[in-house]
Structures are given as structure tokens and as C-alpha cells.
Short mmCIF file of C-alpha atoms and ligand atoms in Angstrom, two decimals:
data_model
loop_
_atom_site.label_atom_id
_atom_site.label_comp_id
_atom_site.label_asym_id
_atom_site.label_seq_id
_atom_site.Cartn_x
_atom_site.Cartn_y
_atom_site.Cartn_z
CA MET A 1 161.46 128.59 123.56
CA MET A 2 165.09 127.40 124.38
CA ARG A 3 164.36 123.74 125.80
CA PHE A 4 161.50 123.30 123.16
CA VAL A 5 164.34 123.19 120.62
CA LEU A 6 167.07 121.02 122.34
CA ILE A 7 163.84 118.51 122.93
CA ALA A 8 162.88 119.42 118.98
CA ILE A 9 166.22 118.37 118.73
CA PHE A 10 166.35 115.74 120.93
CA VAL A 11 163.71 113.61 119.34
CA THR A 12 164.98 114.32 115.67
CA SER A 13 168.20 112.73 116.47
CA LEU A 14 166.03 109.84 118.00
CA PHE A 15 164.06 109.01 115.48
CA ALA A 16 166.13 109.47 112.63
CA GLN A 17 164.67 110.11 109.15
CA ALA A 18 164.32 106.65 107.21
CA PRO A 19 167.40 106.12 104.76
CA ASP A 20 166.70 106.98 101.38
CA TRP A 21 165.85 103.61 100.20
CA ALA A 22 165.66 104.21 95.98
CA LYS A 23 169.93 105.22 96.72
CA VAL A 24 169.80 102.26 98.86
CA GLU A 25 168.81 100.01 96.26
CA ALA A 26 171.32 101.00 93.65
CA GLU A 27 174.00 100.78 96.63
CA THR A 28 173.71 97.68 97.52
CA LEU A 29 172.80 96.57 93.74
CA LYS A 30 176.34 98.11 92.88
CA HIS A 31 178.05 96.53 96.21
CA PHE A 32 176.16 92.71 95.75
CA THR A 33 177.09 92.37 91.50
CA GLU A 34 180.92 93.22 92.46
CA ILE A 35 181.18 90.43 95.57
CA VAL A 36 179.21 88.01 93.84
CA LYS A 37 181.86 88.38 91.04
CA ILE A 38 184.57 87.83 92.87
CA ASN A 39 185.66 83.83 92.84
CA SER A 40 185.53 83.42 97.09
CA ALA A 41 184.07 79.25 96.63
CA ASP A 42 186.57 77.06 98.48
CA PRO A 43 188.15 75.14 97.21
CA GLY A 44 189.35 77.43 93.82
CA GLY A 45 188.95 81.23 95.22
CA SER A 46 189.29 83.44 98.43
CA GLU A 47 187.75 86.27 100.79
CA LYS A 48 190.16 88.19 101.20
CA PRO A 49 189.12 90.12 98.28
CA VAL A 50 185.90 90.02 99.59
CA VAL A 51 187.28 91.78 102.97
CA ASP A 52 189.02 94.20 101.02
CA TYR A 53 186.10 95.23 98.69
CA ILE A 54 183.99 95.43 102.62
CA LYS A 55 187.32 96.49 104.16
CA LYS A 56 187.15 99.52 101.31
CA VAL A 57 183.34 99.98 101.11
CA LEU A 58 183.55 100.91 104.97
CA ASP A 59 186.43 102.62 104.99
CA ALA A 60 184.49 105.37 103.00
CA GLU A 61 182.11 105.79 105.39
CA GLY A 62 184.21 106.28 107.97
CA ILE A 63 183.53 103.10 110.08
CA GLU A 64 186.24 101.25 111.32
CA SER A 65 187.16 97.42 110.57
CA LYS A 66 189.40 95.43 111.98
CA ILE A 67 190.81 91.99 110.27
CA PHE A 68 191.58 88.62 112.05
CA THR A 69 193.76 85.78 109.49
CA MET A 70 194.30 82.55 111.29
CA GLU A 71 197.64 81.91 110.32
CA ASN A 72 198.32 78.46 108.19
CA PHE A 73 201.50 77.20 109.12
CA ALA A 74 201.09 74.62 105.99
CA ASP A 75 200.98 77.36 103.57
CA PRO A 76 201.41 80.79 104.07
CA ASP A 77 200.13 81.96 100.89
CA ILE A 78 196.73 81.22 100.98
CA ILE A 79 195.27 83.99 103.75
CA ARG A 80 191.30 84.08 104.68
CA PRO A 81 190.88 86.94 106.27
CA ASN A 82 187.90 87.30 108.61
CA LEU A 83 186.80 91.02 109.16
CA ILE A 84 185.03 92.67 112.61
CA ALA A 85 183.29 96.24 112.54
CA ARG A 86 182.24 97.66 115.07
CA LEU A 87 179.69 100.54 115.89
CA LYS A 88 179.82 101.32 119.52
CA GLY A 89 176.09 102.56 121.69
CA SER A 90 175.34 103.22 124.85
CA GLY A 91 176.48 100.53 126.19
CA LYS A 92 173.32 100.12 127.84
CA LYS A 93 172.70 96.47 126.35
CA LYS A 94 174.63 93.90 125.39
CA PRO A 95 176.06 93.99 121.82
CA LEU A 96 174.07 92.84 118.68
CA LEU A 97 176.67 90.64 116.69
CA ILE A 98 174.99 90.86 112.54
CA VAL A 99 177.00 87.78 110.49
CA GLY A 100 177.25 87.29 106.81
CA HIS A 101 179.80 84.57 105.27
CA THR A 102 182.61 85.48 102.45
CA ASP A 103 182.94 82.54 101.22
CA THR A 104 180.97 80.40 98.93
CA VAL A 105 181.02 76.15 98.14
CA ASN A 106 183.10 75.46 94.73
CA VAL A 107 181.43 75.68 91.42
CA ASP A 108 180.90 73.30 88.05
CA GLU A 109 181.63 76.34 85.99
CA LYS A 110 181.38 74.37 82.76
CA LYS A 111 177.45 73.28 84.16
CA TRP A 112 176.70 76.96 84.95
CA THR A 113 174.61 79.14 82.17
CA HIS A 114 175.14 82.41 83.54
CA GLY A 115 179.09 82.61 84.66
CA PRO A 116 179.01 81.54 88.51
CA PHE A 117 181.30 84.71 88.65
CA SER A 118 179.13 86.91 86.38
CA ALA A 119 176.00 88.34 88.55
CA HIS A 120 174.52 88.19 84.75
CA ARG A 121 171.00 90.60 85.74
CA GLU A 122 167.91 89.05 84.15
CA GLY A 123 164.42 88.50 84.56
CA GLY A 124 164.80 90.32 87.70
CA TYR A 125 167.08 87.35 88.49
CA VAL A 126 170.38 87.91 90.04
CA TYR A 127 172.24 84.96 88.75
CA GLY A 128 175.55 84.02 90.83
CA ARG A 129 177.24 81.83 92.76
CA GLY A 130 176.40 83.18 97.05
CA THR A 131 173.54 84.87 95.98
CA VAL A 132 171.26 83.01 98.53
CA ASP A 133 174.40 81.69 100.32
CA ASP A 134 175.49 83.60 101.86
CA LYS A 135 176.60 87.24 99.89
CA ASP A 136 172.56 88.13 100.69
CA ASN A 137 173.27 88.06 104.22
CA LEU A 138 176.77 89.92 103.84
CA VAL A 139 175.54 92.59 101.94
CA ALA A 140 172.56 93.05 103.83
CA ALA A 141 174.83 93.22 107.18
CA MET A 142 176.69 95.10 106.17
CA MET A 143 174.59 97.42 104.01
CA SER A 144 173.33 97.56 107.46
CA ILE A 145 175.86 98.67 109.28
CA ILE A 146 176.76 101.57 107.25
CA LEU A 147 173.12 103.08 107.32
CA LEU A 148 172.92 103.05 111.03
CA LYS A 149 175.87 105.15 110.65
CA ARG A 150 174.97 107.81 107.90
CA GLN A 151 171.51 108.22 109.57
CA LYS A 152 173.16 109.12 112.82
CA VAL A 153 170.99 106.39 114.95
CA GLN A 154 171.64 106.31 118.42
CA LEU A 155 172.57 102.44 120.26
CA ASP A 156 171.36 101.22 123.24
CA ARG A 157 173.52 98.37 122.14
CA ASP A 158 177.15 98.57 120.28
CA VAL A 159 176.06 96.85 116.55
CA ILE A 160 179.08 93.98 115.19
CA PHE A 161 179.40 93.39 111.79
CA MET A 162 180.71 89.74 111.65
CA ALA A 163 182.58 88.74 108.09
CA GLU A 164 183.98 85.73 108.98
CA ALA A 165 185.82 83.24 106.05
CA GLY A 166 185.11 79.58 105.50
CA GLU A 167 181.56 78.81 106.92
CA GLU A 168 180.91 76.25 104.08
CA GLY A 169 183.45 73.36 106.25
CA ASN A 170 185.70 75.71 107.32
CA PRO A 171 184.52 77.25 110.32
CA ALA A 172 188.61 76.53 111.98
CA ILE A 173 189.64 79.56 109.84
CA GLY A 174 186.42 81.51 110.82
CA VAL A 175 183.65 80.57 113.67
CA ALA A 176 185.24 78.60 115.75
CA PHE A 177 189.04 80.57 115.37
CA LEU A 178 187.19 83.67 116.86
CA VAL A 179 185.20 82.37 119.43
CA ARG A 180 188.38 80.89 120.72
CA GLU A 181 190.76 83.71 119.59
CA HIS A 182 189.30 86.52 119.56
CA TYR A 183 186.25 86.64 121.51
CA PRO A 184 185.25 89.70 122.90
CA GLU A 185 185.85 91.64 119.38
CA ILE A 186 181.78 89.11 118.90
CA ASP A 187 180.53 89.00 122.36
CA ALA A 188 177.21 89.44 122.08
CA GLU A 189 173.52 89.48 123.53
CA TYR A 190 171.85 88.72 120.24
CA CYS A 191 173.27 87.47 116.82
CA LEU A 192 171.70 87.82 113.50
CA ALA A 193 173.07 85.36 110.46
CA GLU A 194 171.55 82.64 107.78
CA GLY A 195 169.50 80.26 107.53
CA GLY A 196 165.89 81.78 107.67
CA SER A 197 164.21 82.61 104.68
CA VAL A 198 160.90 83.70 103.52
CA VAL A 199 158.85 81.33 102.00
CA ARG A 200 156.75 81.72 98.80
CA THR A 201 155.14 78.85 97.13
CA ALA A 202 153.05 79.58 93.91
CA GLY A 203 153.52 83.24 93.81
CA THR A 204 151.78 84.09 97.56
CA LEU A 205 153.58 84.90 100.52
CA LYS A 206 153.45 81.36 102.79
CA MET A 207 155.62 82.30 105.32
CA VAL A 208 158.98 84.03 107.56
CA SER A 209 161.05 81.26 108.81
CA VAL A 210 163.47 81.87 111.72
CA GLN A 211 165.98 79.20 112.34
CA THR A 212 166.30 78.97 116.52
CA THR A 213 168.23 76.17 116.44
CA GLU A 214 170.26 72.77 114.90
CA LYS A 215 170.65 69.11 114.89
CA ILE A 216 174.79 68.22 116.01
CA PRO A 217 176.33 66.68 113.56
CA ALA A 218 178.00 63.53 114.63
CA GLY A 219 180.20 60.71 112.28
CA VAL A 220 180.46 57.28 113.48
CA ARG A 221 182.19 54.61 111.29
CA LEU A 222 181.30 50.88 112.26
CA VAL A 223 184.50 49.02 111.60
CA ALA A 224 183.95 44.54 111.11
CA ASN A 225 186.87 42.67 111.15
CA GLY A 226 186.78 38.64 110.58
CA VAL A 227 189.10 36.44 109.74
CA ALA A 228 189.47 36.32 105.54
CA GLY A 229 189.68 33.14 103.79
CA HIS A 230 188.33 32.14 99.76
CA GLY A 231 185.48 32.76 98.55
CA SER A 232 184.55 29.21 97.98
CA VAL A 233 184.41 28.57 101.28
CA PRO A 234 181.23 30.92 103.08
CA LEU A 235 182.94 32.08 107.42
CA GLN A 236 180.19 33.02 109.30
CA SER A 237 182.55 35.48 111.05
CA ASN A 238 182.34 36.94 106.99
CA ALA A 239 183.33 41.30 107.70
CA VAL A 240 180.69 42.20 104.88
CA VAL A 241 177.88 40.26 106.55
CA HIS A 242 178.61 41.31 109.53
CA ILE A 243 178.64 44.57 108.28
CA ALA A 244 175.69 44.28 105.75
CA GLN A 245 173.63 43.45 108.92
CA ALA A 246 174.73 46.13 111.60
CA VAL A 247 173.25 48.63 109.22
CA ALA A 248 170.80 47.19 108.32
CA LYS A 249 169.31 47.38 111.96
CA VAL A 250 170.52 50.72 112.36
CA ALA A 251 168.31 51.97 109.32
CA ALA A 252 165.42 50.05 110.36
CA TRP A 253 165.71 51.98 113.12
CA GLN A 254 163.91 54.90 114.70
CA PRO A 255 164.99 56.44 117.57
CA PRO A 256 162.26 58.11 119.73
CA MET A 257 160.42 61.97 118.51
CA ARG A 258 161.32 64.72 120.86
CA LEU A 259 160.72 67.19 120.31
CA ASN A 260 161.70 70.75 121.66
CA ASP A 261 160.08 74.15 121.86
CA THR A 262 161.72 75.39 118.64
CA THR A 263 160.02 72.27 116.87
CA ARG A 264 156.78 71.86 118.90
CA THR A 265 156.25 76.42 117.78
CA TYR A 266 157.67 74.57 114.27
CA PHE A 267 154.78 72.09 113.21
CA GLU A 268 151.58 74.36 115.55
CA ARG A 269 152.64 76.86 113.62
CA LEU A 270 153.42 75.53 110.18
CA ALA A 271 149.86 74.05 110.59
CA THR A 272 147.73 77.57 110.24
CA VAL A 273 149.66 77.79 106.95
CA ALA A 274 149.57 74.22 105.75
CA THR A 275 146.20 72.60 103.94
CA PRO A 276 144.50 70.29 105.83
CA GLU A 277 145.68 66.49 105.44
CA GLU A 278 149.24 68.40 106.56
CA ARG A 279 147.01 70.33 109.54
CA ALA A 280 145.83 66.90 110.14
CA ARG A 281 149.75 65.46 110.34
CA TYR A 282 151.02 68.50 112.43
CA ASN A 283 148.73 68.62 114.78
CA GLY A 284 148.34 64.82 115.61
CA LEU A 285 152.29 64.49 116.15
CA LEU A 286 151.55 64.88 120.33
CA ASP A 287 148.39 62.20 120.38
CA PRO A 288 149.21 59.43 122.42
CA GLU A 289 146.91 57.13 119.90
CA LYS A 290 148.02 59.44 116.28
CA THR A 291 151.51 59.83 116.62
CA ASP A 292 153.12 56.07 115.40
CA ALA A 293 151.12 55.62 112.57
CA ILE A 294 152.26 59.88 111.68
CA GLN A 295 156.39 59.52 112.74
CA ALA A 296 155.82 56.42 109.93
CA TRP A 297 154.42 58.49 107.19
CA MET A 298 156.31 61.11 107.78
CA ALA A 299 159.29 58.36 107.58
CA ALA A 300 158.32 57.37 104.64
CA ASN A 301 156.64 60.02 103.13
CA ASP A 302 158.95 63.53 104.78
CA PRO A 303 161.75 62.64 105.47
CA ARG A 304 163.15 65.86 106.53
CA HIS A 305 159.87 66.78 108.86
CA ASN A 306 161.19 62.56 110.11
CA SER A 307 164.42 64.82 110.67
CA MET A 308 163.53 67.23 112.88
CA LEU A 309 161.40 64.59 114.79
CA ARG A 310 164.40 62.57 116.49
CA THR A 311 168.28 62.11 116.23
CA SER A 312 168.84 61.08 112.43
CA VAL A 313 170.76 58.07 111.44
CA SER A 314 172.39 57.59 108.09
CA PRO A 315 174.20 55.37 106.88
CA ASN A 316 176.46 56.78 103.80
CA ILE A 317 179.22 55.05 102.81
CA ILE A 318 180.22 51.29 102.90
CA LYS A 319 183.88 50.06 102.12
CA ALA A 320 184.33 45.69 101.71
CA GLY A 321 186.59 44.14 99.92
CA TYR A 322 188.77 43.96 96.48
CA ARG A 323 187.88 40.72 94.59
CA ARG A 324 185.45 37.86 94.17
CA ASN A 325 186.92 34.64 95.42
CA VAL A 326 188.38 36.73 98.58
CA ILE A 327 186.73 37.17 102.31
CA PRO A 328 187.74 40.48 103.27
CA SER A 329 189.17 41.33 107.05
CA GLU A 330 187.39 44.39 107.04
CA ALA A 331 184.85 45.71 105.97
CA GLU A 332 183.39 49.90 107.25
CA ALA A 333 180.76 51.60 106.81
CA THR A 334 180.28 55.22 107.78
CA LEU A 335 176.73 56.73 109.48
CA ASP A 336 175.81 60.26 109.52
CA ILE A 337 174.10 61.33 112.46
CA ARG A 338 172.71 64.04 113.45
CA ALA A 339 171.73 64.53 116.80
CA LEU A 340 169.24 66.65 118.29
CA PRO A 341 170.93 69.90 120.24
CA ASP A 342 170.01 68.30 124.03
CA GLU A 343 170.90 65.25 122.89
CA ASP A 344 172.88 63.26 125.37
CA LEU A 345 175.42 61.51 123.31
CA LYS A 346 177.19 59.80 125.47
CA LYS A 347 173.94 57.91 125.84
CA PHE A 348 173.29 57.93 122.79
CA ASP A 349 176.82 55.69 121.67
CA GLU A 350 175.59 53.09 123.66
CA GLN A 351 171.97 52.36 122.25
CA LEU A 352 173.32 52.70 119.20
CA ARG A 353 175.79 49.67 120.31
CA SER A 354 172.27 47.77 121.51
CA VAL A 355 170.29 48.14 118.33
CA ILE A 356 173.57 46.58 116.61
CA ASN A 357 174.71 44.50 119.55
CA ASP A 358 177.32 42.47 117.62
CA PRO A 359 180.84 42.10 119.23
CA ALA A 360 182.22 41.25 116.14
CA VAL A 361 180.92 45.68 114.97
CA LYS A 362 183.03 48.11 117.21
CA ILE A 363 181.35 51.65 117.44
CA VAL A 364 184.40 53.86 116.19
CA ARG A 365 184.17 57.88 116.66
CA ASP A 366 184.57 60.01 113.66
CA GLY A 367 183.69 63.35 113.23
CA TRP A 368 180.93 62.82 116.85
CA ALA A 369 180.47 65.97 118.18
CA SER A 370 182.41 68.39 115.53
CA ARG A 371 180.43 71.39 116.64
CA PRO A 372 179.29 71.91 120.06
CA GLY A 373 175.72 71.56 121.03
CA ALA A 374 173.82 74.05 122.82
CA ALA A 375 169.80 74.64 123.65
CA PRO A 376 167.53 76.58 120.89
CA SER A 377 167.09 79.69 121.19
CA SER A 378 164.54 81.40 123.31
CA LEU A 379 161.57 82.38 121.10
CA THR A 380 159.74 84.70 124.05
CA ASN A 381 163.03 86.95 124.23
CA GLU A 382 162.72 90.64 122.98
CA ALA A 383 165.67 89.59 119.73
CA PHE A 384 162.33 87.14 118.54
CA LYS A 385 159.13 89.19 119.56
CA THR A 386 161.32 91.93 117.08
CA ILE A 387 161.38 89.99 114.42
CA GLU A 388 157.60 88.41 114.63
CA ALA A 389 157.23 92.47 114.66
CA VAL A 390 159.44 93.50 111.36
CA ALA A 391 158.81 90.73 109.22
CA LYS A 392 154.71 91.23 109.95
CA LYS A 393 155.81 95.20 109.06
CA HIS A 394 158.05 93.95 105.21
CA TYR A 395 155.48 90.44 104.74
CA PRO A 396 152.80 90.72 106.06
CA GLY A 397 149.85 88.62 106.71
CA VAL A 398 151.92 85.28 107.21
CA PRO A 399 153.04 83.88 110.40
CA THR A 400 156.95 84.01 111.89
CA ILE A 401 157.57 80.48 112.25
CA PRO A 402 161.28 79.52 114.37
CA SER A 403 162.65 76.13 112.78
CA MET A 404 165.64 73.64 113.63
CA SER A 405 167.83 73.15 110.77
CA THR A 406 168.83 69.31 110.05
CA GLY A 407 171.77 71.04 108.83
CA ALA A 408 174.99 72.50 110.90
CA THR A 409 175.29 76.49 110.61
CA ASP A 410 178.00 78.58 112.44
CA MET A 411 175.64 79.30 115.21
CA ALA A 412 176.15 76.21 116.74
CA PHE A 413 179.67 77.81 117.96
CA LEU A 414 177.68 81.24 118.55
CA ARG A 415 174.59 79.97 121.10
CA SER A 416 177.38 77.57 122.61
CA LYS A 417 179.20 80.55 124.20
CA GLY A 418 175.38 81.39 125.35
CA MET A 419 174.15 84.20 122.39
CA GLN A 420 170.25 84.17 121.60
CA CYS A 421 170.78 83.82 117.60
CA TYR A 422 168.69 83.69 114.76
CA GLY A 423 168.75 83.00 110.93
CA ILE A 424 166.93 84.85 108.72
CA GLY A 425 166.61 85.75 105.45
CA PRO A 426 165.67 86.50 101.65
CA MET A 427 162.61 85.81 100.18
CA ILE A 428 162.59 82.48 98.07
CA ASP A 429 160.24 81.03 95.85
CA SER A 430 159.89 77.71 96.76
CA GLU A 431 159.80 75.76 93.58
CA ASP A 432 162.56 78.30 93.15
CA GLY A 433 165.51 74.86 94.97
CA PRO A 434 163.53 72.03 92.97
CA LYS A 435 164.56 73.82 89.92
CA GLY A 436 167.71 73.80 90.45
CA PHE A 437 167.85 78.04 91.11
CA GLY A 438 168.86 76.81 95.09
CA ALA A 439 171.36 77.75 97.31
CA HIS A 440 174.75 75.47 95.78
CA SER A 441 173.08 74.73 92.89
CA ASP A 442 174.49 75.56 88.87
CA GLN A 443 171.99 78.40 88.65
CA GLU A 444 171.63 80.18 92.06
CA ARG A 445 170.52 83.05 92.58
CA ILE A 446 167.98 85.90 93.65
CA LEU A 447 165.15 87.51 92.75
CA GLU A 448 166.88 91.69 92.46
CA SER A 449 163.63 92.84 94.37
CA SER A 450 163.74 90.09 96.98
CA LEU A 451 166.75 91.46 97.96
CA TYR A 452 166.09 95.33 98.57
CA THR A 453 163.27 94.05 100.43
CA PHE A 454 165.00 91.76 103.09
CA VAL A 455 167.86 94.66 102.78
CA LYS A 456 164.96 97.00 104.49
CA PHE A 457 163.68 94.77 106.78
CA HIS A 458 167.44 93.81 108.34
CA TYR A 459 167.83 97.18 109.06
CA ASP A 460 164.68 98.02 110.37
CA LEU A 461 165.35 95.01 112.74
CA VAL A 462 168.74 95.92 113.67
CA GLU A 463 167.73 98.95 114.63
CA GLU A 464 164.06 98.66 116.07
CA LEU A 465 166.57 95.47 118.45
CA ALA A 466 169.95 98.21 118.95
CA LYS A 467 168.77 101.96 118.94
CA VAL A 468 167.85 103.70 122.29
CA LYS A 469 164.74 103.96 123.92
ZN1 ZN B 1 176.00 79.78 103.89
#
């Protein structure tokens, strides 16, 4: 009998009751709207009140948190703290890190119908800066750690919650600072952060997109020098001409296509939910007979997929000259290079030189490899398989598709330390972005119901990865 009672106690503590989701939804909405109402835009706001808010909430749950702030010698009044909280597990497995960023991009207040910090609720949506980037992930991660604690879930690994500052363009005070100075506080086997989403099109779920790798941003300036002179006497050494030719050559160049585990699986699985024409293209990419035509089609009509195929180069700034009758002695162009995660940048630099092939044009590295590169996260480990299984439960009937961001996220810093990171996110209608309701837009919004489902998905995923088994 005693033994039976002990087993019963053990079993109930292993399989804790599910949270009361109706209550959790109300709580989620309260925290989410309160946090959206805080202006944490960079520039213009501050992460500190968000961190203060989270700390208070965690304190009330009996969850200890630590604050890490990089010293700001230039302006000691600007405090941009990062918060880290940890629930202890048995230590049988390495920790799981769950991440949200507390800052947002800045706003142009007069362009907003509902104020950017109003958290206005209408038609099932919550409006405001950060609603889908990244206060959704921030609140979901906070709710997950709170619920694990409240449900007394026995853990095989520590769960670490990181509310990081400076994600939008200033990782030096956020993730880069934490990785460099406080890595033991966040060291984990797996991490979950932003960068994914559940895609719904025309009201139908299409896929669960999980970011498993990203391109590495690298910048260069092309600088041409020539002889200055009178505009009435054209010179072949004209810097404007040399820079224009260099830009034209770079723009016409398509670095070779190369797929990695993530992009290969991405196109394979995307084909299963695509139209027949799309499917033929995605499946034909590796067919030597068809690939050239498909790549040319994507370059012209599907630029995002074209960028996923290769290291890309986009000339985005050009500067030269100051008056019509003067041949300037210098001209320059800035190139935005987004390298594949496994790109050998040294070799790429040589290729770029041979494409430009002009001794009058110098290549100056500017923002070159500003973020670390790392191999894509695994698609066959426990973490990815669990994401797939939990996604199936909350978003039934659609595939989980790994993806490579063409843009950069803070996961690059964590992956470079060997962490296996996965970008997740709530369900978003694919029509929302083009209509001006997406991340960084002037009417950023989230479906309330989508936020609630995401919190459940997040919690189930974290619990499944961390609980005693
Ligand atoms: Zn973000």
C-alpha cells in the first residue's frame, strides 16, 4: 500500500496537471499588453522598464533573476539591462535556453492609426510596436518558465530564460556581451528564440516554419580613385565610370548555388504544400538539366528564394561627385553581402576581386563578418524532432519546415558556441505583412488567439524538452 502511494505521488509529480489555460490566457494578455505599452524602441525608448516589469512578475512567482548590464562609459545614463532567470533541473541533461528580446525598432508615431504603445485591441488583434517582434516570444518564454515553476514540473535539465537587450542593431550590449562575459549563465544544449512562424494563407494553415540557420552579413565598400579634372575633358580614369562598371559587374554576377541541410529540406518540404508550378521548381533545383532555368526564374521573380540559394550581393549605396563640371577623384559603392553560413569568406573576397577585375577599384571591408558564422542546427536531434511532434499537436495537418533566414538574428552568436538553436513564432497570416501589419511596420499587430496558441505550443515544447522522462 505504502509503495502504491509513493508511486502515485511520484507519478502525479511526473505528470503534473495541465495549466488552467483560460486563466493563463487572461494572464498572458495582461502581461503582453503591459509590455507592449512600454516604449522600448531603439532609439527612443529603453529596455529597462521592460526588465523591471519582468523581474517583478518573476519575483512574485518565486523565480530568481539576475540582471547583466554592459557598462556604458560614453553615457552612464543609458542603461540597457539583460535579464536571466534559471529553473534548476536534475542536471541529467545540458540546459535549455529560451529567449526573447526586450527592445523593438523605433517608431514614427504619426504614421500609426492606433498608437505604437497603445496595445489597442480590435477585431481580435492587439496592435503595437513589438507585437510580432519580439514581445510575443518574450512573453511566451516568460509564461513557459512561470508555468513550469507553478506546475512543479520535475526537470532533467535547467531551463534558462533570457530577456535580452539590443537585438535590433545593437547586439554588442545584448547577446554578444552575454556570450563574451557571462557565457556560463546561458550555456545550453538547445535554444529557442525568434525567427520562425506558423504560416496561414487565405485562412488555411500552410506550414510551421522553424529557423535553423541564417546567412552571415558582410559589408564591403568599393572605392575607385582616378584623376580629378575639368568636366569638358573626359578621362578614362574617371572614378565614377570605374565604380559604375564595378557595380554593374557585381550585380550581373550570380555566385554559385549551394544548398545545405536546411535549405535542401526546406525546398523538399515546401514542395509538398506548393502549387504544381512551384513544386516543379523546388524539386527541379538539383536537376542539372533544369537548374539554370529555375535559378534564372527565381532571380527575376522570387528574390527571397534566390537569396537562399547563394551568397548574395546587393549594391545599396553609391557616392560620387559634387558638381557637373568637375571629374571627381573618388567614387564609392557600398555592397551588402549575405554569405551562406558555410561560406569561405576569404575565397569569396578573391572571387569578388576577380569579378570586378579593375586595379582602379579597391575593396575595403566595412562590416565584414560582423557576426559569427556557424553550421546549421541539426534536423535529426531530439530538439528538432520534439518541435515537429509538438507542432503537429498544435498546428495539425501541416509540415514543419526548417528555414534559413536571409537576415541576421542573435542566434548566430549562440550557434557559434555550439548551441543548437531553433527560431519559432506564432501563427501569422501571410497576407498581413503585404497589407502593412507585419513586424517593423506602422501597424504591427498579432491575433490574440494566435498569441495564446503560441504560448501553449511554447510551454508544451519547453516542458517536453526539459521534463524528467
Ligand atoms: Zn526581433
